[in-house]
Coordinates of C-alpha atoms and ligand atoms in Angstrom, one line a residue:
Chain A
X1161 CA 105.3 10.2 75.5
X1162 CA 108.7 11.3 77.0
X1163 CA 106.9 13.1 79.7
X1164 CA 105.0 9.9 80.6
X1165 CA 108.2 8.0 80.8
X1166 CA 109.7 10.7 82.9
X1167 CA 106.7 10.6 85.3
X1168 CA 107.1 6.8 85.6
X1169 CA 110.9 7.2 86.2
X1170 CA 110.3 9.7 89.0
X1171 CA 107.6 7.6 90.5
X1172 CA 109.8 4.6 90.5
X1173 CA 112.8 6.4 92.0
X1174 CA 110.5 7.5 94.9
X1175 CA 108.1 4.5 95.0
X1176 CA 108.1 4.2 98.8
X1177 CA 106.5 7.7 98.8
X1178 CA 103.5 6.5 96.9
X1179 CA 103.3 3.0 98.2
X1180 CA 100.9 3.8 101.0
X1181 CA 98.6 5.8 98.7
X1182 CA 98.5 2.9 96.2
X1183 CA 97.7 0.3 98.8
X1184 CA 95.0 2.4 100.4
X1185 CA 93.5 3.1 97.0
X1186 CA 93.6 -0.6 96.1
X1187 CA 91.8 -1.6 99.3
X1188 CA 89.1 1.0 98.7
X1189 CA 88.6 -0.1 95.1
X1190 CA 88.8 -3.8 95.9
X1191 CA 86.1 -3.6 98.6
X1192 CA 83.8 -1.4 96.5
X1193 CA 84.1 -3.7 93.5
X1194 CA 83.5 -6.7 95.6
X1195 CA 80.5 -5.4 97.4
X1196 CA 78.9 -3.8 94.3
X1197 CA 79.3 -7.0 92.3
X1198 CA 78.0 -9.1 95.1
X1199 CA 75.0 -6.8 95.6
X1200 CA 74.2 -6.8 91.8
X1201 CA 74.7 -10.4 91.1
X1202 CA 73.3 -12.3 94.1
X1203 CA 70.0 -10.6 93.9
X1204 CA 69.7 -11.3 90.2
X1205 CA 70.7 -14.9 90.6
X1206 CA 68.5 -15.7 93.5
X1207 CA 65.5 -14.1 92.0
X1208 CA 66.2 -15.9 88.8
X1209 CA 66.3 -19.2 90.7
X1210 CA 62.8 -18.8 92.1
X1211 CA 61.3 -20.3 88.9
X1212 CA 57.8 -19.2 89.7
X1213 CA 57.7 -20.8 93.1
X1214 CA 55.2 -18.8 95.1
X1215 CA 55.4 -20.6 98.4
X1216 CA 57.6 -23.2 100.1
X1217 CA 56.2 -25.4 102.9
X1218 CA 58.3 -27.5 105.2
X1219 CA 59.1 -28.4 108.8
X1220 CA 58.8 -25.6 111.3
X1221 CA 61.8 -23.4 111.9
X1222 CA 63.4 -20.4 110.2
X1223 CA 61.4 -19.5 107.1
X1224 CA 64.6 -18.1 105.5
X1225 CA 66.4 -21.4 106.2
X1226 CA 63.5 -23.3 104.6
X1227 CA 63.7 -21.2 101.5
X1228 CA 67.5 -21.3 101.2
X1229 CA 67.5 -25.0 101.6
X1230 CA 64.6 -25.9 99.4
X1231 CA 65.1 -23.4 96.5
X1232 CA 68.9 -22.9 96.5
X1233 CA 70.1 -26.1 98.1
X1234 CA 72.2 -24.1 100.5
X1235 CA 71.9 -24.1 104.3
X1236 CA 70.4 -27.1 106.3
X1237 CA 66.9 -28.4 105.9
X1238 CA 64.5 -27.5 108.7
X1239 CA 63.4 -31.1 109.1
X1240 CA 60.9 -33.4 107.5
X1241 CA 57.1 -33.3 107.2
X1242 CA 54.6 -36.1 106.5
X1243 CA 53.7 -37.0 102.9
X1244 CA 50.1 -36.7 104.0
X1245 CA 50.4 -33.0 104.9
X1246 CA 52.3 -32.4 101.7
X1247 CA 49.6 -34.0 99.6
X1248 CA 46.9 -32.1 101.4
X1249 CA 48.5 -28.8 100.4
X1250 CA 49.1 -29.8 96.8
X1251 CA 45.5 -30.8 96.4
X1252 CA 44.2 -27.4 97.7
X1253 CA 42.1 -25.6 95.0
X1254 CA 44.2 -22.5 95.1
X1255 CA 47.3 -24.5 94.2
X1256 CA 48.0 -24.6 90.5
X1257 CA 50.9 -27.0 90.7
X1258 CA 53.0 -28.4 93.5
X1259 CA 55.8 -30.9 94.0
X1260 CA 57.7 -32.4 96.9
X1261 CA 61.5 -32.4 97.5
X1262 CA 63.2 -34.9 99.8
X1263 CA 66.8 -34.1 100.6
X1264 CA 69.3 -34.7 103.4
X1265 CA 71.7 -37.1 101.7
X1266 CA 74.8 -36.4 99.8
X1267 CA 77.2 -38.0 97.4
X1268 CA 80.7 -36.6 98.3
X1269 CA 79.2 -33.3 99.4
X1270 CA 76.8 -32.9 96.4
X1271 CA 73.1 -33.0 97.4
X1272 CA 70.8 -35.8 96.5
X1273 CA 67.2 -34.7 95.9
X1274 CA 64.2 -37.0 95.7
X1275 CA 61.4 -35.5 93.6
X1276 CA 59.3 -35.8 90.5
X1277 CA 60.3 -35.3 86.8
X1278 CA 58.3 -32.0 86.9
X1279 CA 61.0 -30.5 89.1
X1280 CA 63.4 -30.5 86.1
X1281 CA 60.8 -28.8 84.0
X1282 CA 60.2 -26.2 86.6
X1283 CA 63.9 -25.4 86.6
X1284 CA 64.0 -25.5 82.8
X1285 CA 66.5 -28.3 82.7
X1286 CA 67.1 -30.6 79.7
X1287 CA 68.7 -34.0 79.4
X1288 CA 72.1 -34.1 77.7
X1289 CA 72.6 -37.8 77.8
X1290 CA 70.6 -40.9 78.8
X1291 CA 67.1 -40.7 80.2
X1292 CA 65.3 -39.7 83.4
X1293 CA 64.9 -42.1 86.3
X1294 CA 62.2 -44.7 86.1
X1295 CA 62.5 -47.1 89.0
X1296 CA 64.0 -46.9 92.4
X1297 CA 67.7 -46.2 92.8
X1298 CA 68.0 -44.5 89.5
X1299 CA 69.4 -41.0 89.3
X1300 CA 70.1 -38.1 87.0
X1301 CA 73.1 -35.8 87.7
X1302 CA 73.8 -32.2 86.9
X1303 CA 76.4 -31.2 84.3
X1304 CA 78.8 -29.4 86.6
X1305 CA 78.7 -32.3 89.1
X1306 CA 79.2 -34.9 86.3
X1307 CA 82.3 -33.1 85.0
X1308 CA 83.8 -32.5 88.5
X1309 CA 83.3 -36.1 89.6
X1310 CA 83.7 -37.5 86.1
X1311 CA 80.4 -39.4 86.2
X1312 CA 78.9 -41.2 83.2
X1313 CA 75.6 -42.9 82.4
X1314 CA 75.7 -46.3 83.9
X1315 CA 78.0 -45.4 86.8
X1316 CA 77.0 -46.2 90.4
X1317 CA 77.3 -43.9 93.3
X1318 CA 76.9 -44.4 97.0
X1319 CA 75.0 -41.9 99.0
X1320 CA 75.8 -40.8 102.5
X1321 CA 73.6 -39.4 105.3
X1322 CA 73.8 -35.7 105.8
X1323 CA 74.7 -32.8 103.5
X1324 CA 78.4 -32.8 103.8
X1325 CA 80.8 -35.6 102.7
X1326 CA 81.7 -38.1 105.3
X1327 CA 78.4 -39.1 106.9
X1328 CA 77.0 -42.7 107.3
X1329 CA 77.4 -44.4 103.9
X1330 CA 74.4 -46.2 102.5
X1331 CA 76.5 -48.9 101.0
X1332 CA 74.0 -51.6 100.5
X1333 CA 71.9 -49.3 98.2
X1334 CA 73.9 -47.5 95.5
X1335 CA 72.3 -45.3 92.8
X1336 CA 72.7 -46.0 89.1
X1337 CA 73.1 -43.0 86.9
X1338 CA 70.6 -43.0 84.0
X1339 CA 71.1 -39.6 82.6
X1340 CA 73.1 -36.3 82.7
X1341 CA 71.5 -32.9 82.4
X1342 CA 72.7 -30.0 80.3
X1343 CA 74.2 -27.1 82.2
X1344 CA 71.7 -24.3 82.6
X1345 CA 73.1 -22.2 85.4
X1346 CA 70.5 -23.2 87.8
X1347 CA 70.9 -25.3 91.0
X1348 CA 70.3 -28.4 88.9
X1349 CA 74.0 -28.2 87.7
X1350 CA 75.2 -29.4 91.0
X1351 CA 72.4 -31.8 92.1
X1352 CA 71.7 -35.5 92.0
X1353 CA 68.0 -36.1 91.2
X1354 CA 66.1 -39.2 91.9
X1355 CA 62.6 -40.5 92.7
X1356 CA 61.3 -39.8 96.2
X1357 CA 60.9 -43.5 96.8
X1358 CA 64.7 -44.0 96.2
X1359 CA 65.5 -41.7 99.2
X1360 CA 63.2 -43.8 101.3
X1361 CA 64.7 -47.0 100.0
X1362 CA 68.2 -45.7 100.7
X1363 CA 67.2 -45.3 104.4
X1364 CA 65.5 -48.7 104.7
X1365 CA 67.0 -51.0 107.2
X1366 CA 69.2 -48.1 108.2
X1367 CA 66.5 -46.1 109.9
X1368 CA 64.5 -49.3 110.4
X1369 CA 60.8 -48.6 109.6
X1370 CA 61.0 -45.6 107.2
X1371 CA 58.0 -43.2 107.5
X1372 CA 56.8 -41.6 104.3
X1373 CA 58.2 -38.2 104.7
X1374 CA 59.4 -35.4 102.5
X1375 CA 61.5 -32.3 103.3
X1376 CA 59.7 -29.5 101.4
X1377 CA 56.8 -28.7 99.2
X1378 CA 57.2 -26.2 96.3
X1379 CA 53.9 -24.6 95.3
X1380 CA 52.8 -22.4 92.4
X1381 CA 49.5 -20.5 93.1
X1382 CA 46.5 -20.5 90.8
X1383 CA 45.7 -16.9 91.7
X1384 CA 47.1 -14.1 93.9
X1385 CA 44.4 -15.0 96.5
X1386 CA 46.8 -17.8 97.4
X1387 CA 49.2 -15.4 99.0
X1388 CA 46.6 -14.7 101.7
X1389 CA 44.8 -18.0 101.9
X1390 CA 47.5 -20.7 101.6
X1391 CA 49.9 -19.6 104.4
X1392 CA 47.0 -19.6 106.8
X1393 CA 45.8 -23.0 105.5
X1394 CA 49.3 -24.5 106.0
X1395 CA 49.7 -23.2 109.5
X1396 CA 46.2 -24.1 110.6
X1397 CA 45.5 -27.4 108.8
X1398 CA 48.9 -29.0 108.6
X1399 CA 51.9 -29.5 110.8
X1400 CA 54.1 -27.4 108.4
X1401 CA 55.2 -23.9 108.1
X1402 CA 54.8 -21.8 105.0
X1403 CA 57.4 -19.4 103.7
X1404 CA 56.9 -16.9 100.8
X1405 CA 60.2 -16.6 98.9
X1406 CA 59.6 -13.1 97.6
X1407 CA 59.0 -11.7 101.0
X1408 CA 61.8 -13.6 102.7
X1409 CA 64.3 -12.7 100.0
X1410 CA 63.1 -9.0 100.1
X1411 CA 63.9 -9.0 103.8
X1412 CA 67.2 -10.7 103.2
X1413 CA 68.2 -8.1 100.5
X1414 CA 67.2 -5.3 102.8
X1415 CA 69.3 -6.5 105.7
X1416 CA 72.2 -7.4 103.5
X1417 CA 71.8 -4.1 101.7
X1418 CA 72.4 -2.2 104.9
X1419 CA 75.5 -4.1 105.6
X1420 CA 76.8 -3.6 102.0
X1421 CA 76.0 0.1 102.2
X1422 CA 78.0 0.4 105.4
X1423 CA 81.0 -1.5 104.0
X1424 CA 80.8 0.6 100.8
X1425 CA 80.7 3.8 102.9
X1426 CA 83.9 2.6 104.7
X1427 CA 85.5 1.8 101.4
X1428 CA 84.8 5.3 100.0
X1429 CA 86.3 6.7 103.2
X1430 CA 89.4 4.6 102.6
X1431 CA 89.6 6.0 99.1
X1432 CA 89.3 9.5 100.3
X1433 CA 92.0 8.9 102.9
X1434 CA 94.2 7.5 100.1
X1435 CA 93.5 10.7 98.2
X1436 CA 94.7 12.6 101.2
X1437 CA 97.8 10.4 101.3
X1438 CA 98.5 11.1 97.7
X1439 CA 98.3 14.8 98.5
X1440 CA 100.5 14.5 101.6
X1441 CA 103.2 12.5 99.8
X1442 CA 103.2 14.8 96.8
X1443 CA 103.3 17.8 99.1
X1444 CA 106.0 16.6 101.4
X1445 CA 108.2 15.4 98.6
X1446 CA 107.9 18.7 96.9
X1447 CA 110.9 20.3 98.6
X1448 CA 113.0 17.6 97.1
X1449 CA 111.3 17.4 93.7
X1450 CA 111.3 21.1 93.1
X1451 CA 115.1 21.1 92.7
X1452 CA 114.7 18.7 89.8
X1453 CA 111.8 20.7 88.4
X1454 CA 113.9 23.9 88.5
X1455 CA 116.8 22.0 86.8
X1456 CA 114.4 20.9 84.0
X1457 CA 113.3 24.5 83.5
X1458 CA 117.0 25.4 82.9
X1459 CA 116.8 23.3 79.7
X1460 CA 113.6 25.0 78.6
X1461 CA 110.9 22.8 80.2
X1462 CA 107.7 24.8 80.4
X1463 CA 105.7 25.5 83.5
X1464 CA 102.8 23.6 81.9
X1465 CA 105.0 20.5 81.4
X1466 CA 106.0 20.6 85.1
X1467 CA 102.3 20.8 86.1
X1468 CA 101.4 17.9 83.8
X1469 CA 104.3 15.9 85.2
X1470 CA 102.8 16.1 88.7
X1471 CA 99.3 15.3 87.5
X1472 CA 100.7 12.4 85.5
X1473 CA 102.3 10.9 88.6
X1474 CA 99.0 11.2 90.4
X1475 CA 97.2 9.6 87.5
X1476 CA 99.7 6.7 87.6
X1477 CA 99.1 6.2 91.3
X1478 CA 95.4 6.1 90.5
X1479 CA 95.8 3.6 87.7
X1480 CA 98.1 1.3 89.7
X1481 CA 95.8 1.5 92.7
X1482 CA 92.8 0.7 90.6
X1483 CA 94.4 -2.3 88.8
X1484 CA 95.7 -3.6 92.2
X1485 CA 92.2 -3.1 93.5
X1486 CA 90.8 -5.2 90.7
X1487 CA 93.2 -8.0 91.7
X1488 CA 92.2 -7.6 95.3
X1489 CA 88.6 -7.9 94.3
X1490 CA 89.2 -11.2 92.5
X1491 CA 91.1 -12.6 95.5
X1492 CA 88.5 -11.3 97.9
X1493 CA 85.7 -12.7 95.8
X1494 CA 87.1 -16.2 95.9
X1495 CA 87.4 -16.0 99.7
X1496 CA 84.0 -14.5 100.0
X1497 CA 82.4 -17.1 97.8
X1498 CA 83.9 -19.9 99.9
X1499 CA 82.8 -18.2 103.1
X1500 CA 79.2 -17.7 102.1
X1501 CA 78.5 -20.6 99.7
X1502 CA 76.8 -22.5 102.5
X1503 CA 74.2 -19.8 102.8
X1504 CA 74.2 -18.0 99.4
X1505 CA 74.4 -20.3 96.4
X1506 CA 75.7 -17.6 94.1
X1507 CA 78.1 -18.2 91.3
X1508 CA 79.5 -14.8 90.8
X1509 CA 81.2 -13.4 87.8
X1510 CA 84.2 -11.6 89.2
X1511 CA 86.1 -10.8 86.0
X1512 CA 83.9 -8.2 84.5
X1513 CA 84.7 -4.7 83.3
X1514 CA 81.6 -2.7 82.7
X1515 CA 80.0 0.6 83.4
X1516 CA 80.4 0.2 87.2
X1517 CA 84.2 -0.5 87.0
X1518 CA 84.6 2.4 84.6
X1519 CA 82.7 4.6 87.0
X1520 CA 84.8 3.6 89.9
X1521 CA 88.0 4.1 87.8
X1522 CA 86.9 7.7 87.0
X1523 CA 86.1 8.3 90.6
X1524 CA 89.6 7.2 91.6
X1525 CA 91.1 9.3 88.9
X1526 CA 89.1 12.3 90.1
X1527 CA 90.2 11.8 93.7
X1528 CA 93.9 11.5 92.6
X1529 CA 93.7 14.5 90.4
X1530 CA 92.0 16.5 93.1
X1531 CA 94.7 15.5 95.5
X1532 CA 97.3 16.7 93.0
X1533 CA 95.8 20.2 92.4
X1534 CA 97.9 22.0 95.0
X1535 CA 101.1 20.2 94.3
X1536 CA 100.6 20.9 90.6
X1537 CA 100.2 24.6 91.3
X1538 CA 103.3 24.5 93.4
X1539 CA 105.1 22.9 90.5
X1540 CA 103.9 25.6 88.2
X1541 CA 105.1 28.3 90.5
X1542 CA 108.6 27.0 91.3
X1543 CA 111.0 29.9 91.7
X1544 CA 114.0 28.7 89.7
X1545 CA 116.4 31.3 91.0
X1546 CA 115.8 30.5 94.7
X1547 CA 115.6 26.8 94.2
X1548 CA 118.9 26.6 92.2
X1549 CA 120.7 28.7 94.8
X1550 CA 119.7 26.3 97.6
X1551 CA 120.3 23.1 95.6
Chain B
X450 CA 125.5 38.3 70.7
X451 CA 125.0 39.2 74.4
X452 CA 124.7 42.8 75.5
X453 CA 123.3 44.1 78.8
X454 CA 122.7 47.8 79.4
X455 CA 122.2 49.4 82.8
X456 CA 121.2 46.3 84.6
X457 CA 120.0 46.8 88.2
X458 CA 118.5 44.4 90.7
X459 CA 117.7 44.4 94.4
X460 CA 116.3 41.7 96.5
X461 CA 113.5 42.6 98.9
X462 CA 115.3 44.4 101.9
X463 CA 118.6 44.3 100.0
X464 CA 120.7 47.1 98.5
X465 CA 120.4 47.7 94.8
X466 CA 123.1 45.9 92.8
X467 CA 124.2 47.9 89.7
X468 CA 126.0 45.8 87.1
X469 CA 128.5 47.0 84.5
X470 CA 127.4 46.6 80.9
X471 CA 128.5 43.4 79.2
X472 CA 129.1 43.0 75.5
X473 CA 130.0 39.6 74.2
X474 CA 130.5 38.5 70.6
X475 CA 129.9 35.1 69.2
X476 CA 132.8 32.7 69.7
X477 CA 134.4 34.9 72.3
X478 CA 135.0 34.3 76.0
X479 CA 134.6 36.5 79.1
X480 CA 135.5 35.8 82.7
X481 CA 133.6 37.8 85.3
X482 CA 135.4 37.9 88.6
X483 CA 134.2 39.2 91.9
X484 CA 134.3 38.4 95.6
X485 CA 131.6 36.3 97.3
X486 CA 128.4 38.1 97.8
X487 CA 129.0 40.8 95.2
X488 CA 126.1 39.6 93.0
X489 CA 127.7 37.3 90.5
X490 CA 125.0 34.7 90.8
X491 CA 122.4 37.3 90.6
X492 CA 123.8 38.6 87.4
X493 CA 123.9 35.1 85.9
X494 CA 120.3 34.5 86.9
X495 CA 119.3 37.7 85.2
X496 CA 121.0 36.7 82.0
X497 CA 119.4 33.2 82.2
X498 CA 116.0 34.7 82.8
X499 CA 115.5 33.2 86.2
X500 CA 115.2 36.7 87.6
X501 CA 113.7 39.8 85.9
X502 CA 115.8 42.9 85.8
X503 CA 114.3 45.9 87.6
X504 CA 116.2 48.3 85.4
X505 CA 118.1 47.9 82.2
X506 CA 117.9 45.5 79.3
X507 CA 119.4 42.2 78.2
X508 CA 119.7 41.5 74.5
X509 CA 120.6 38.0 73.3
X510 CA 121.0 37.3 69.6
X511 CA 119.1 40.5 68.8
X512 CA 116.2 39.5 70.9
X513 CA 115.1 41.7 73.8
X514 CA 115.4 38.7 76.1
X515 CA 114.9 40.6 79.4
X516 CA 111.5 41.7 78.3
X517 CA 110.1 38.3 77.3
X518 CA 107.3 36.5 79.2
X519 CA 108.2 33.6 81.5
X520 CA 107.2 31.0 79.0
X521 CA 109.0 32.7 76.1
X522 CA 112.1 33.0 78.3
X523 CA 111.9 29.2 79.1
X524 CA 111.6 28.4 75.4
X525 CA 114.4 30.8 74.4
X526 CA 116.7 29.5 77.1
X527 CA 116.1 26.0 76.1
X528 CA 117.1 26.7 72.5
X529 CA 119.9 29.2 72.9
X530 CA 121.4 29.2 76.4
X531 CA 123.4 26.5 78.1
X532 CA 124.1 26.8 81.8
X533 CA 126.6 25.1 84.1
X534 CA 126.3 25.5 87.9
X535 CA 128.8 25.4 90.8
X536 CA 127.0 22.4 92.3
X537 CA 126.5 19.8 89.6
X538 CA 122.9 18.4 89.5
X539 CA 121.2 15.4 88.2
X540 CA 117.7 13.9 87.6
X541 CA 116.8 11.0 89.8
X542 CA 116.6 7.5 88.3
X543 CA 118.3 8.4 85.0
X544 CA 121.6 7.4 83.4
X545 CA 124.0 9.7 81.6
X546 CA 122.5 9.1 78.1
X547 CA 119.0 9.7 79.4
X548 CA 120.1 13.0 80.9
X549 CA 121.1 14.2 77.4
X550 CA 118.0 12.8 75.9
X551 CA 115.8 14.8 78.3
X552 CA 117.9 18.0 78.1
X553 CA 117.1 17.9 74.4
X554 CA 113.5 17.0 74.9
X555 CA 112.9 19.9 77.3
X556 CA 114.4 22.3 74.8
X557 CA 112.1 21.0 72.1
X558 CA 114.9 19.8 69.9
X559 CA 115.0 16.5 68.1
X560 CA 117.6 14.3 69.8
X561 CA 120.0 12.0 68.1
X562 CA 121.4 9.2 70.2
X563 CA 124.7 8.9 68.4
X564 CA 125.2 12.7 69.0
X565 CA 124.7 12.0 72.7
X566 CA 127.3 9.2 72.8
X567 CA 129.7 11.3 70.8
X568 CA 129.5 14.2 73.2
X569 CA 129.8 12.0 76.3
X570 CA 132.9 10.4 74.7
X571 CA 134.4 13.9 74.1
X572 CA 133.8 14.7 77.8
X573 CA 135.5 11.4 78.9
X574 CA 132.3 9.7 80.0
X575 CA 132.4 6.9 77.5
X576 CA 132.6 4.3 80.2
X577 CA 129.6 5.7 82.1
X578 CA 126.9 6.0 79.3
X579 CA 124.5 3.8 81.1
X580 CA 125.6 4.6 84.6
X581 CA 123.1 6.2 86.9
X582 CA 124.0 9.8 87.3
X583 CA 123.5 9.6 91.1
X584 CA 126.5 7.2 91.3
X585 CA 129.0 9.5 89.4
X586 CA 131.9 11.3 91.0
X587 CA 131.6 15.0 91.5
X588 CA 134.0 15.6 88.6
X589 CA 132.2 13.2 86.3
X590 CA 128.8 14.8 87.2
X591 CA 130.2 18.2 86.4
X592 CA 131.2 17.0 83.0
X593 CA 127.8 15.5 82.5
X594 CA 126.3 18.9 83.3
X595 CA 128.6 20.4 80.8
X596 CA 127.4 17.9 78.2
X597 CA 123.8 18.8 79.1
X598 CA 124.5 22.5 78.6
X599 CA 126.1 21.8 75.2
X600 CA 123.8 19.2 73.7
X601 CA 121.4 21.7 72.3
X602 CA 124.2 23.7 70.6
X603 CA 123.4 27.0 72.4
X604 CA 124.6 30.4 71.2
X605 CA 125.6 31.3 74.7
X606 CA 127.1 29.2 77.5
X607 CA 126.9 30.5 81.0
X608 CA 128.8 29.0 83.9
X609 CA 128.5 30.0 87.5
X610 CA 131.6 29.0 89.5
X611 CA 131.9 25.8 87.5
X612 CA 135.2 25.0 89.2
X613 CA 134.6 25.9 92.8
X614 CA 133.8 22.4 93.8
X615 CA 136.7 20.8 91.9
X616 CA 140.4 20.1 92.6
X617 CA 143.1 21.6 90.5
X618 CA 143.3 18.8 87.9
X619 CA 139.5 18.7 87.4
X620 CA 139.4 22.5 87.5
X621 CA 141.8 22.7 84.6
X622 CA 140.1 20.0 82.7
X623 CA 136.7 21.5 83.0
X624 CA 137.8 24.9 81.8
X625 CA 139.6 23.4 78.9
X626 CA 136.5 21.4 78.0
X627 CA 134.3 24.5 78.2
X628 CA 136.5 26.6 76.0
X629 CA 137.0 23.7 73.6
X630 CA 133.3 22.9 73.3
X631 CA 132.3 26.6 73.1
X632 CA 134.7 26.9 70.2
X633 CA 133.5 23.8 68.5
X634 CA 129.8 24.9 68.6
X635 CA 130.7 28.5 67.9
X636 CA 129.1 29.6 71.1
X637 CA 129.9 32.6 73.3
X638 CA 131.2 31.6 76.8
X639 CA 130.6 33.6 79.9
X640 CA 132.2 32.3 83.1
X641 CA 131.4 33.9 86.5
X642 CA 133.7 33.1 89.4
X643 CA 135.7 34.1 92.4
X644 CA 138.1 31.3 91.6
X645 CA 141.5 33.1 91.1
X646 CA 142.9 29.9 89.4
X647 CA 141.0 30.9 86.3
X648 CA 142.5 34.4 86.0
X649 CA 145.4 33.2 83.8
X650 CA 143.2 31.3 81.4
X651 CA 141.1 34.1 80.0
X652 CA 142.0 37.2 78.1
X653 CA 138.7 39.1 78.4
X654 CA 138.0 39.8 82.0
X655 CA 135.5 41.9 83.9
X656 CA 135.5 42.7 87.7
X657 CA 132.4 43.3 89.7
Ligands
LIG619 N1 117.0 35.3 97.6 C1 117.6 36.3 98.2 N2 117.0 37.2 99.0 C2 117.7 38.2 99.5 N3 119.0 38.4 99.3 C3 119.7 37.6 98.6 C4 119.0 36.5 97.9 N4 120.0 35.8 97.2 C5 121.1 36.5 97.4 N5 121.0 37.5 98.2 C6 122.0 38.5 98.6 O1 122.4 39.2 97.4 C7 123.8 39.4 97.4 C8 124.3 38.8 96.1 O2 124.3 37.4 96.2 P1 124.9 36.5 95.0 O3 124.3 37.0 93.7 O4 124.6 35.1 95.4 O5 126.4 36.8 95.1 P2 127.7 35.9 94.6 O6 127.2 34.9 93.7 O7 128.6 36.9 94.0 O8 128.2 35.3 95.9 C9 124.3 38.8 98.7 O9 124.5 39.8 99.6 C10 123.2 37.8 99.1 O10 123.2 37.7 100.5
LIG620 MG1 127.4 32.8 93.7

């Protein structure tokens, strides 16, 4: 215990020496934690949000964009398609179930989606209060949104054109809230749901004659044959494009994975450099420290104690660096979430301490201890006589 | 208490130094005088166990100290030998009380905080108990070093030119303190110096 206190005292009296090592260590740890958590969680959450949707059809454009906008309500829609095309697809014999989504409007930045009641079932949502929409201009809101905007059953909200707050406001046609959903961690939590007809009605008079259009069709296949037949059917028989979420996401994971691996590689490099810096700072300060070590030996301190003292200091650098790295990861995660939330609708859990964190902690500890081996041997071997003569 | 016999030591590429035998009883004092470079510090380092004698033996308290292993010497020194150096030393980031606390800790002895205060009071450091040692004057620091050498109640106190860095007033005070404290703890006191000012203060003297 006293030895631990002594190690802290010595570290504190020479804190500038270890400052660089700690900062480097913290950066390495922070980046690795950030990347690893992101990698683990976004995959799980995105896959979880597929809800058995085998195919998405919509206006031609980037298939990934179609999937991100239709399934995760991130990114912009690719455009609209005719209701006729959508119905043709849903009636196809290989389709087990299908439903349409119409989006493109928002209420103060939260997306309004015109669809059918079945959509809530698909996403395993449940009503907490009130009831589902029945007529035009009735809406159900997600739990998170309701609490952020303090919305209650019976309130009226005014939609605006576009997906971000501040577009043209559809003042003449407000929505009345008839129900609020339970939070279930899906995209429902932040959506406003209504009948497809309501979306058309909101645009009436505004876009003059409104065509009957939807934005995307979500489809579940009757059998795996659908994976081969239906994309062809869509591209040949309709004016839509088909996107297969599993394939698109797999490609996304792969390209993101390469990036994450590169960043992780750099982070490990930073940690190794920090290990080197621990070594250099311990090694260079040895001339000065050994006078104190020799003086401790005068009072009976053992060589083992001196070795442990050096190792302890290295361990403390590792612990402080790791804790600071955890803080960096939390700060970085908030920034990252803000930066990517448009494209990756992932709600990440940044405050976890599990096997991964423990593993990184031990890796950091190992690096620090490794860096301290030579300085620890030096401490063991201090020549008291010579050192005290020159002190 | 302390007896050396036929001690010899030579540094690599140096001439062999042959030291006269020393016999020192408990509670007695001895002043070892000699010009610079004659091997005084070497002798002290041999008796402390910082160096190993190449010939001869050192017995302290009936223990063949010179023949002990490094770790046994460390432990023995911590328990039974107190050392004061010409250049007073300190640990970074510690106040006076903590210095005594750690001097006891290293020797493996249970430390009592009121003992520490009392000793520092006796050495005239009562106003500096919580002061960082790095900010003490040279004279104060030397007194702190004496307190550290005494705190474990050693059987033998060794001092290597304890007064060389001090002015006349401090010099006299330090020697008085050393003699006084050695007597109080019933320790044997061995002072090694070339400082002629001390000649008049000791009855037992030995020249190198
Ligand atoms: N580490 C060393 N290596 C070689 N020679 C040394 C070393 N230390 C001291 N000496 C030499 O040994 C002799 C005795 O030194 P020392 O014991 O310090 O004498 P004193 O303390 O009486 O001045 C001197 O000639 C000195 O130069
Ligand atoms: Mg000398």
